[in-house]
Coordinates of N, CA and C in Angstrom, one line a residue:
M1187 N 117.8 73.8 97.7 CA 117.5 75.0 98.5 C 117.0 74.6 99.9
S1188 N 117.5 75.3 100.9 CA 117.1 75.0 102.2 C 116.1 76.1 102.8
V1189 N 115.3 75.7 103.7 CA 114.4 76.6 104.3 C 114.9 77.0 105.6
Q1190 N 115.0 78.3 105.8 CA 115.5 78.9 107.1 C 114.3 79.3 107.9
L1191 N 114.2 78.9 109.1 CA 113.2 79.3 110.0 C 113.5 80.6 110.7
I1192 N 112.5 81.4 110.9 CA 112.8 82.7 111.6 C 112.8 82.5 113.1
D1193 N 113.9 83.0 113.7 CA 114.0 82.9 115.2 C 113.4 84.2 115.8
W1194 N 112.1 84.2 116.1 CA 111.5 85.4 116.7 C 112.0 85.6 118.1
D1195 N 112.2 86.9 118.4 CA 112.6 87.3 119.8 C 111.3 87.7 120.5
L1196 N 110.7 86.8 121.3 CA 109.5 87.1 121.9 C 109.5 88.3 122.8
A1197 N 110.6 88.5 123.5 CA 110.7 89.7 124.4 C 110.7 91.0 123.6
L1198 N 111.3 91.0 122.5 CA 111.3 92.2 121.6 C 109.9 92.4 121.0
I1199 N 109.2 91.4 120.7 CA 107.8 91.5 120.1 C 106.9 92.0 121.2
Q1200 N 107.0 91.5 122.4 CA 106.2 92.0 123.5 C 106.5 93.4 123.9
K1201 N 107.8 93.8 123.8 CA 108.2 95.2 124.1 C 107.5 96.2 123.2
Y1202 N 107.3 95.9 122.0 CA 106.7 96.9 121.0 C 105.3 96.5 120.6
N1203 N 104.7 95.6 121.4 CA 103.3 95.2 121.1 C 102.3 96.1 121.8
Y1204 N 102.2 97.3 121.2 CA 101.2 98.3 121.8 C 100.7 99.2 120.7
S1205 N 99.6 99.9 120.9 CA 99.1 100.8 119.9 C 99.8 102.1 120.0
G1206 N 100.1 102.7 118.9 CA 100.8 104.0 118.9 C 100.1 104.9 117.9
P1207 N 100.6 106.1 117.8 CA 99.9 107.1 116.9 C 100.1 106.7 115.5
R1208 N 99.2 107.1 114.7 CA 99.3 106.9 113.2 C 100.2 107.9 112.6
Y1209 N 100.8 107.5 111.5 CA 101.6 108.5 110.8 C 100.7 109.6 110.2
T1210 N 101.1 110.8 110.4 CA 100.4 112.0 109.9 C 101.2 112.7 108.9
S1211 N 100.6 113.0 107.8 CA 101.4 113.7 106.7 C 101.0 115.2 106.9
Y1212 N 101.7 116.0 106.2 CA 101.4 117.5 106.2 C 101.3 117.9 104.8
P1213 N 100.3 118.5 104.3 CA 99.1 118.7 105.0 C 98.3 117.4 105.3
T1214 N 97.4 117.4 106.3 CA 96.7 116.2 106.6 C 95.8 115.8 105.4
A1215 N 95.4 114.5 105.4 CA 94.6 114.0 104.4 C 93.3 114.7 104.2
L1216 N 92.8 115.3 105.3 CA 91.5 116.0 105.3 C 91.6 117.3 104.5
E1217 N 92.8 117.8 104.3 CA 92.9 119.0 103.6 C 93.0 118.8 102.1
F1218 N 93.2 117.6 101.7 CA 93.3 117.3 100.2 C 91.9 117.2 99.6
S1219 N 91.6 118.2 98.9 CA 90.3 118.3 98.2 C 90.5 119.1 96.9
P1220 N 89.6 119.1 96.1 CA 89.8 119.9 94.8 C 90.2 121.3 95.1
E1221 N 89.7 121.9 96.1 CA 90.1 123.3 96.5 C 91.6 123.4 96.8
F1222 N 92.1 122.4 97.4 CA 93.5 122.4 97.8 C 94.4 122.6 96.6
W1223 N 94.1 122.0 95.5 CA 95.0 122.1 94.3 C 94.8 123.4 93.6
R1224 N 93.8 124.2 93.9 CA 93.6 125.5 93.3 C 94.4 126.6 94.0
R1225 N 95.0 126.3 95.1 CA 95.7 127.3 95.9 C 97.0 127.7 95.2

């Protein structure tokens, strides 16, 4: 069995190396409560 090294593309990593918005579900997590399930 041989080991393959990963050839990282540094330019691509730097291009996307920034903070972005978090994934938001609908309804939002704050709306999930015991009352939500009674609707």
